[in-house]
Amino acid sequence: EAGGPGSGADGGSAVGAGPWVLRLTWTGGPGPLASSRLAGATGSLVVAAAPVPAATASTAAVTVAWTRNERSPVAGLKTTSYAENVVALRHARDRGATEALLPNTRGELCEGTGSNVVVALPERPGELLTPPLSSGCLAGITRQLLLRWASEDGLAVREEVLPASVLERADEVLLLSSLRDVQAVHDLDGRALVPGELGRRAAELFARRSAADPDPRV
């Protein structure tokens, strides 16, 4: 992702202020009209860019019963197969939310359609918990950076296997992604959530460290 205004080759007027998303997609290149792929085929690079609205401090989300398959051969990979995400996100938007949270096939909390999820639970004061990669979730860059920076800064953010039902009692729910950074959830399935101290600390930590190092290595 890239942010800020762009300019023409002649240094003229800006293309547009605010954050932009840049997507690089590498494909297997031309192939037959089937699932097989040609040996030695040359790949294709597709580059797309578009402006996006700046993320708000908090948002609404919903849970869905559709699952992530943590045993899938492409579990944890970012592929062009977005159909499941499209259906789940449409379900969320029809209910006034911007994200849908999914369990995996074992009934564990996994991820959102385009975000990782972090929770604070009443029985674990002072800690933020996020599903491990074994849940089938994507190894998001924002997630990786928050885990590293939190460890360095003394903020307890831990990976832990969690039943999806923890969302019913979580005090705080956070969404992590390149376009959201660390975003609090203020409404989950119609249940009001008050963004709390742990989420605020995580958001402030991420904003401070990413501003100091806009191109961190993960």
PDB file of C-alpha atoms in Angstrom:
ATOM      1  CA  GLU A   1       0.000   0.000   0.000  1.00  0.00           C
ATOM      2  CA  ALA A   2       1.097   3.589  -0.595  1.00  0.00           C
ATOM      3  CA  GLY A   3      -0.195   6.850   0.795  1.00  0.00           C
ATOM      4  CA  GLY A   4      -0.012  10.526  -0.003  1.00  0.00           C
ATOM      5  CA  PRO A   5      -0.489  12.547  -3.159  1.00  0.00           C
ATOM      6  CA  GLY A   6       1.013  11.637  -6.498  1.00  0.00           C
ATOM      7  CA  SER A   7       2.217  13.912  -9.256  1.00  0.00           C
ATOM      8  CA  GLY A   8       2.641  13.781 -12.986  1.00  0.00           C
ATOM      9  CA  ALA A   9       5.959  13.140 -14.716  1.00  0.00           C
ATOM     10  CA  ASP A  10       6.334  16.892 -15.234  1.00  0.00           C
ATOM     11  CA  GLY A  11       5.907  17.585 -11.512  1.00  0.00           C
ATOM     12  CA  GLY A  12       2.445  19.023 -12.100  1.00  0.00           C
ATOM     13  CA  SER A  13      -0.704  18.782 -10.046  1.00  0.00           C
ATOM     14  CA  ALA A  14      -1.248  15.939  -7.605  1.00  0.00           C
ATOM     15  CA  VAL A  15      -3.267  12.942  -8.711  1.00  0.00           C
ATOM     16  CA  GLY A  16      -5.133  12.952  -5.415  1.00  0.00           C
ATOM     17  CA  ALA A  17      -4.453  13.477  -1.749  1.00  0.00           C
ATOM     18  CA  GLY A  18      -4.907  10.816   0.875  1.00  0.00           C
ATOM     19  CA  PRO A  19      -4.050   7.115   1.023  1.00  0.00           C
ATOM     20  CA  TRP A  20      -3.846   4.939  -2.066  1.00  0.00           C
ATOM     21  CA  VAL A  21      -3.794   1.175  -2.357  1.00  0.00           C
ATOM     22  CA  LEU A  22      -1.304  -0.471  -4.698  1.00  0.00           C
ATOM     23  CA  ARG A  23      -1.888  -4.135  -5.509  1.00  0.00           C
ATOM     24  CA  LEU A  24       0.724  -6.335  -7.165  1.00  0.00           C
ATOM     25  CA  THR A  25      -0.592  -9.679  -8.430  1.00  0.00           C
ATOM     26  CA  TRP A  26       1.704 -12.359  -9.821  1.00  0.00           C
ATOM     27  CA  THR A  27      -0.056 -15.090 -11.795  1.00  0.00           C
ATOM     28  CA  GLY A  28       1.084 -18.292 -13.445  1.00  0.00           C
ATOM     29  CA  GLY A  29       0.658 -16.668 -16.824  1.00  0.00           C
ATOM     30  CA  PRO A  30      -1.335 -17.995 -19.792  1.00  0.00           C
ATOM     31  CA  GLY A  31      -2.656 -21.490 -19.324  1.00  0.00           C
ATOM     32  CA  PRO A  32      -5.321 -23.927 -20.520  1.00  0.00           C
ATOM     33  CA  LEU A  33      -8.984 -23.532 -19.630  1.00  0.00           C
ATOM     34  CA  ALA A  34      -8.634 -25.966 -16.748  1.00  0.00           C
ATOM     35  CA  SER A  35      -6.845 -26.277 -13.424  1.00  0.00           C
ATOM     36  CA  SER A  36      -3.623 -27.663 -14.848  1.00  0.00           C
ATOM     37  CA  ARG A  37      -0.762 -25.332 -15.678  1.00  0.00           C
ATOM     38  CA  LEU A  38       1.822 -25.458 -18.437  1.00  0.00           C
ATOM     39  CA  ALA A  39       5.340 -26.394 -17.399  1.00  0.00           C
ATOM     40  CA  GLY A  40       7.718 -23.502 -17.926  1.00  0.00           C
ATOM     41  CA  ALA A  41       4.949 -20.957 -18.489  1.00  0.00           C
ATOM     42  CA  THR A  42       5.999 -17.335 -18.049  1.00  0.00           C
ATOM     43  CA  GLY A  43       4.211 -15.566 -15.232  1.00  0.00           C
ATOM     44  CA  SER A  44       2.257 -12.331 -15.538  1.00  0.00           C
ATOM     45  CA  LEU A  45       2.448  -9.281 -13.271  1.00  0.00           C
ATOM     46  CA  VAL A  46      -0.705  -7.197 -12.824  1.00  0.00           C
ATOM     47  CA  VAL A  47      -0.411  -3.805 -11.095  1.00  0.00           C
ATOM     48  CA  ALA A  48      -3.476  -1.838  -9.977  1.00  0.00           C
ATOM     49  CA  ALA A  49      -3.791   1.349  -7.927  1.00  0.00           C
ATOM     50  CA  ALA A  50      -6.741   3.258  -6.522  1.00  0.00           C
ATOM     51  CA  PRO A  51      -7.431   5.896  -3.863  1.00  0.00           C
ATOM     52  CA  VAL A  52      -9.081   4.692  -0.679  1.00  0.00           C
ATOM     53  CA  PRO A  53     -10.741   6.620   2.146  1.00  0.00           C
ATOM     54  CA  ALA A  54      -8.714   6.956   5.320  1.00  0.00           C
ATOM     55  CA  ALA A  55      -9.719   4.418   7.959  1.00  0.00           C
ATOM     56  CA  THR A  56     -11.834   5.619  10.855  1.00  0.00           C
ATOM     57  CA  ALA A  57     -10.765   5.063  14.468  1.00  0.00           C
ATOM     58  CA  SER A  58     -13.440   2.395  14.936  1.00  0.00           C
ATOM     59  CA  THR A  59     -15.900   0.404  12.871  1.00  0.00           C
ATOM     60  CA  ALA A  60     -18.694  -2.179  12.979  1.00  0.00           C
ATOM     61  CA  ALA A  61     -18.205  -5.876  12.240  1.00  0.00           C
ATOM     62  CA  VAL A  62     -20.278  -9.044  12.138  1.00  0.00           C
ATOM     63  CA  THR A  63     -19.539 -12.719  12.618  1.00  0.00           C
ATOM     64  CA  VAL A  64     -20.438 -15.297   9.990  1.00  0.00           C
ATOM     65  CA  ALA A  65     -20.851 -19.062  10.125  1.00  0.00           C
ATOM     66  CA  TRP A  66     -18.876 -19.659   6.918  1.00  0.00           C
ATOM     67  CA  THR A  67     -15.470 -21.096   7.766  1.00  0.00           C
ATOM     68  CA  ARG A  68     -11.847 -20.833   6.766  1.00  0.00           C
ATOM     69  CA  ASN A  69     -10.336 -24.218   5.967  1.00  0.00           C
ATOM     70  CA  GLU A  70      -7.127 -24.335   7.973  1.00  0.00           C
ATOM     71  CA  ARG A  71      -6.255 -27.613   6.209  1.00  0.00           C
ATOM     72  CA  SER A  72      -6.501 -26.104   2.720  1.00  0.00           C
ATOM     73  CA  PRO A  73      -3.334 -26.355   0.570  1.00  0.00           C
ATOM     74  CA  VAL A  74      -3.523 -22.565   0.197  1.00  0.00           C
ATOM     75  CA  ALA A  75      -4.329 -21.797   3.843  1.00  0.00           C
ATOM     76  CA  GLY A  76      -2.571 -18.617   4.916  1.00  0.00           C
ATOM     77  CA  LEU A  77      -1.808 -17.560   1.344  1.00  0.00           C
ATOM     78  CA  LYS A  78      -3.086 -14.420  -0.324  1.00  0.00           C
ATOM     79  CA  THR A  79      -4.523 -15.704  -3.598  1.00  0.00           C
ATOM     80  CA  THR A  80      -6.808 -14.338  -6.303  1.00  0.00           C
ATOM     81  CA  SER A  81      -9.603 -16.664  -5.144  1.00  0.00           C
ATOM     82  CA  TYR A  82     -11.682 -14.006  -3.389  1.00  0.00           C
ATOM     83  CA  ALA A  83     -15.179 -15.462  -3.822  1.00  0.00           C
ATOM     84  CA  GLU A  84     -15.591 -16.465  -0.165  1.00  0.00           C
ATOM     85  CA  ASN A  85     -14.431 -13.038   0.974  1.00  0.00           C
ATOM     86  CA  VAL A  86     -16.788 -11.274  -1.443  1.00  0.00           C
ATOM     87  CA  VAL A  87     -19.809 -13.204  -0.142  1.00  0.00           C
ATOM     88  CA  ALA A  88     -18.917 -12.686   3.527  1.00  0.00           C
ATOM     89  CA  LEU A  89     -18.117  -8.997   3.070  1.00  0.00           C
ATOM     90  CA  ARG A  90     -21.367  -8.404   1.184  1.00  0.00           C
ATOM     91  CA  HIS A  91     -23.182 -10.038   4.116  1.00  0.00           C
ATOM     92  CA  ALA A  92     -21.417  -7.608   6.461  1.00  0.00           C
ATOM     93  CA  ARG A  93     -22.115  -4.517   4.373  1.00  0.00           C
ATOM     94  CA  ASP A  94     -25.797  -5.432   4.086  1.00  0.00           C
ATOM     95  CA  ARG A  95     -25.831  -5.167   7.893  1.00  0.00           C
ATOM     96  CA  GLY A  96     -24.030  -1.847   8.097  1.00  0.00           C
ATOM     97  CA  ALA A  97     -20.620  -3.321   8.926  1.00  0.00           C
ATOM     98  CA  THR A  98     -17.257  -3.089   7.175  1.00  0.00           C
ATOM     99  CA  GLU A  99     -15.870  -6.516   8.059  1.00  0.00           C
ATOM    100  CA  ALA A 100     -16.956 -10.110   8.622  1.00  0.00           C
ATOM    101  CA  LEU A 101     -15.098 -12.346  11.090  1.00  0.00           C
ATOM    102  CA  LEU A 102     -14.771 -16.046  10.326  1.00  0.00           C
ATOM    103  CA  PRO A 103     -14.052 -19.181  12.356  1.00  0.00           C
ATOM    104  CA  ASN A 104     -12.083 -22.110  10.976  1.00  0.00           C
ATOM    105  CA  THR A 105     -13.398 -25.651  10.587  1.00  0.00           C
ATOM    106  CA  ARG A 106     -12.398 -26.483  14.190  1.00  0.00           C
ATOM    107  CA  GLY A 107     -14.594 -23.677  15.539  1.00  0.00           C
ATOM    108  CA  GLU A 108     -11.605 -21.500  16.388  1.00  0.00           C
ATOM    109  CA  LEU A 109     -11.395 -17.775  15.798  1.00  0.00           C
ATOM    110  CA  CYS A 110      -9.497 -17.210  12.546  1.00  0.00           C
ATOM    111  CA  GLU A 111      -9.623 -13.838  10.760  1.00  0.00           C
ATOM    112  CA  GLY A 112     -11.670 -11.297   8.830  1.00  0.00           C
ATOM    113  CA  THR A 113     -12.152 -11.233   5.078  1.00  0.00           C
ATOM    114  CA  GLY A 114      -9.264  -8.805   4.740  1.00  0.00           C
ATOM    115  CA  SER A 115      -7.929  -8.373   8.256  1.00  0.00           C
ATOM    116  CA  ASN A 116      -6.458 -10.146  11.231  1.00  0.00           C
ATOM    117  CA  VAL A 117      -8.317  -9.985  14.527  1.00  0.00           C
ATOM    118  CA  VAL A 118      -7.148  -9.236  18.066  1.00  0.00           C
ATOM    119  CA  VAL A 119      -9.251  -9.478  21.233  1.00  0.00           C
ATOM    120  CA  ALA A 120      -9.057  -8.470  24.884  1.00  0.00           C
ATOM    121  CA  LEU A 121     -10.887 -10.828  27.252  1.00  0.00           C
ATOM    122  CA  PRO A 122     -12.156 -10.045  30.760  1.00  0.00           C
ATOM    123  CA  GLU A 123     -10.403 -13.108  32.217  1.00  0.00           C
ATOM    124  CA  ARG A 124      -7.054 -12.036  30.707  1.00  0.00           C
ATOM    125  CA  PRO A 125      -6.561  -8.454  31.935  1.00  0.00           C
ATOM    126  CA  GLY A 126      -3.694  -6.545  30.392  1.00  0.00           C
ATOM    127  CA  GLU A 127      -3.325  -8.882  27.399  1.00  0.00           C
ATOM    128  CA  LEU A 128      -4.294  -8.746  23.746  1.00  0.00           C
ATOM    129  CA  LEU A 129      -4.733 -12.123  22.031  1.00  0.00           C
ATOM    130  CA  THR A 130      -4.645 -13.032  18.344  1.00  0.00           C
ATOM    131  CA  PRO A 131      -5.095 -16.421  16.613  1.00  0.00           C
ATOM    132  CA  PRO A 132      -1.876 -18.212  15.613  1.00  0.00           C
ATOM    133  CA  LEU A 133      -1.072 -18.913  11.962  1.00  0.00           C
ATOM    134  CA  SER A 134      -2.083 -22.542  12.568  1.00  0.00           C
ATOM    135  CA  SER A 135      -5.686 -21.300  12.648  1.00  0.00           C
ATOM    136  CA  GLY A 136      -5.423 -20.767   8.886  1.00  0.00           C
ATOM    137  CA  CYS A 137      -5.285 -16.986   9.077  1.00  0.00           C
ATOM    138  CA  LEU A 138      -3.168 -14.861   6.769  1.00  0.00           C
ATOM    139  CA  ALA A 139       0.238 -13.809   8.096  1.00  0.00           C
ATOM    140  CA  GLY A 140      -0.666 -10.143   7.676  1.00  0.00           C
ATOM    141  CA  ILE A 141       2.139  -7.601   7.677  1.00  0.00           C
ATOM    142  CA  THR A 142       0.316  -5.350  10.156  1.00  0.00           C
ATOM    143  CA  ARG A 143      -0.147  -8.352  12.454  1.00  0.00           C
ATOM    144  CA  GLN A 144       3.526  -9.294  12.226  1.00  0.00           C
ATOM    145  CA  LEU A 145       4.665  -5.755  12.930  1.00  0.00           C
ATOM    146  CA  LEU A 146       2.316  -5.293  15.880  1.00  0.00           C
ATOM    147  CA  LEU A 147       3.536  -8.544  17.456  1.00  0.00           C
ATOM    148  CA  ARG A 148       7.144  -7.449  17.064  1.00  0.00           C
ATOM    149  CA  TRP A 149       6.714  -3.840  18.116  1.00  0.00           C
ATOM    150  CA  ALA A 150       4.491  -4.752  21.060  1.00  0.00           C
ATOM    151  CA  SER A 151       7.128  -7.203  22.299  1.00  0.00           C
ATOM    152  CA  GLU A 152       9.785  -4.512  22.064  1.00  0.00           C
ATOM    153  CA  ASP A 153       7.553  -1.908  23.763  1.00  0.00           C
ATOM    154  CA  GLY A 154       6.296  -4.061  26.640  1.00  0.00           C
ATOM    155  CA  LEU A 155       2.700  -4.370  25.409  1.00  0.00           C
ATOM    156  CA  ALA A 156       1.375  -7.921  25.854  1.00  0.00           C
ATOM    157  CA  VAL A 157       0.105  -9.125  22.475  1.00  0.00           C
ATOM    158  CA  ARG A 158       0.140 -12.919  22.325  1.00  0.00           C
ATOM    159  CA  GLU A 159      -0.743 -15.613  19.807  1.00  0.00           C
ATOM    160  CA  GLU A 160      -3.210 -18.126  21.227  1.00  0.00           C
ATOM    161  CA  VAL A 161      -5.743 -20.649  19.956  1.00  0.00           C
ATOM    162  CA  LEU A 162      -9.146 -19.171  20.767  1.00  0.00           C
ATOM    163  CA  PRO A 163     -12.657 -20.539  20.322  1.00  0.00           C
ATOM    164  CA  ALA A 164     -14.722 -18.350  18.012  1.00  0.00           C
ATOM    165  CA  SER A 165     -17.154 -17.866  20.908  1.00  0.00           C
ATOM    166  CA  VAL A 166     -14.693 -15.486  22.624  1.00  0.00           C
ATOM    167  CA  LEU A 167     -16.123 -12.753  20.425  1.00  0.00           C
ATOM    168  CA  GLU A 168     -19.349 -12.975  22.419  1.00  0.00           C
ATOM    169  CA  ARG A 169     -17.611 -11.829  25.611  1.00  0.00           C
ATOM    170  CA  ALA A 170     -14.591  -9.873  24.384  1.00  0.00           C
ATOM    171  CA  ASP A 171     -14.124  -6.461  26.006  1.00  0.00           C
ATOM    172  CA  GLU A 172     -12.216  -5.187  22.976  1.00  0.00           C
ATOM    173  CA  VAL A 173     -11.946  -6.339  19.378  1.00  0.00           C
ATOM    174  CA  LEU A 174      -9.354  -4.921  16.986  1.00  0.00           C
ATOM    175  CA  LEU A 175      -8.928  -5.341  13.238  1.00  0.00           C
ATOM    176  CA  LEU A 176      -5.454  -5.250  11.692  1.00  0.00           C
ATOM    177  CA  SER A 177      -4.655  -4.645   8.032  1.00  0.00           C
ATOM    178  CA  SER A 178      -2.574  -2.432   5.761  1.00  0.00           C
ATOM    179  CA  LEU A 179      -5.579  -0.193   5.102  1.00  0.00           C
ATOM    180  CA  ARG A 180      -6.955  -0.196   8.654  1.00  0.00           C
ATOM    181  CA  ASP A 181      -3.689  -0.277  10.648  1.00  0.00           C
ATOM    182  CA  VAL A 182      -5.052  -1.013  14.154  1.00  0.00           C
ATOM    183  CA  GLN A 183      -8.777  -0.288  14.162  1.00  0.00           C
ATOM    184  CA  ALA A 184     -11.153  -0.809  17.076  1.00  0.00           C
ATOM    185  CA  VAL A 185     -14.570  -2.425  16.656  1.00  0.00           C
ATOM    186  CA  HIS A 186     -17.348  -0.437  18.342  1.00  0.00           C
ATOM    187  CA  ASP A 187     -20.205  -2.710  17.260  1.00  0.00           C
ATOM    188  CA  LEU A 188     -20.060  -6.490  16.811  1.00  0.00           C
ATOM    189  CA  ASP A 189     -23.269  -8.207  15.728  1.00  0.00           C
ATOM    190  CA  GLY A 190     -25.204  -5.327  17.265  1.00  0.00           C
ATOM    191  CA  ARG A 191     -23.362  -5.518  20.607  1.00  0.00           C
ATOM    192  CA  ALA A 192     -21.853  -2.178  21.531  1.00  0.00           C
ATOM    193  CA  LEU A 193     -18.169  -2.245  22.398  1.00  0.00           C
ATOM    194  CA  VAL A 194     -16.306   0.656  23.954  1.00  0.00           C
ATOM    195  CA  PRO A 195     -12.782   0.999  22.510  1.00  0.00           C
ATOM    196  CA  GLY A 196     -10.516   0.491  25.497  1.00  0.00           C
ATOM    197  CA  GLU A 197      -7.059   1.235  26.841  1.00  0.00           C
ATOM    198  CA  LEU A 198      -5.312  -1.789  25.359  1.00  0.00           C
ATOM    199  CA  GLY A 199      -6.617  -1.065  21.887  1.00  0.00           C
ATOM    200  CA  ARG A 200      -5.675   2.587  22.207  1.00  0.00           C
ATOM    201  CA  ARG A 201      -2.145   1.662  23.246  1.00  0.00           C
ATOM    202  CA  ALA A 202      -1.831  -0.774  20.345  1.00  0.00           C
ATOM    203  CA  ALA A 203      -3.079   1.809  17.828  1.00  0.00           C
ATOM    204  CA  GLU A 204      -0.793   4.522  19.193  1.00  0.00           C
ATOM    205  CA  LEU A 205       2.197   2.172  19.226  1.00  0.00           C
ATOM    206  CA  PHE A 206       1.596   1.121  15.637  1.00  0.00           C
ATOM    207  CA  ALA A 207       1.109   4.713  14.467  1.00  0.00           C
ATOM    208  CA  ARG A 208       4.284   5.851  16.202  1.00  0.00           C
ATOM    209  CA  ARG A 209       6.506   3.018  15.011  1.00  0.00           C
ATOM    210  CA  SER A 210       5.213   3.030  11.430  1.00  0.00           C
ATOM    211  CA  ALA A 211       5.720   6.795  11.207  1.00  0.00           C
ATOM    212  CA  ALA A 212       9.299   6.394  12.428  1.00  0.00           C
ATOM    213  CA  ASP A 213       9.987   3.533   9.990  1.00  0.00           C
ATOM    214  CA  PRO A 214       7.705   3.749   6.935  1.00  0.00           C
ATOM    215  CA  ASP A 215       9.404   0.762   5.250  1.00  0.00           C
ATOM    216  CA  PRO A 216       9.945  -1.782   8.038  1.00  0.00           C
ATOM    217  CA  ARG A 217      11.312  -5.250   7.352  1.00  0.00           C
ATOM    218  CA  VAL A 218       9.097  -8.157   8.404  1.00  0.00           C
TER     219      VAL A 218
END
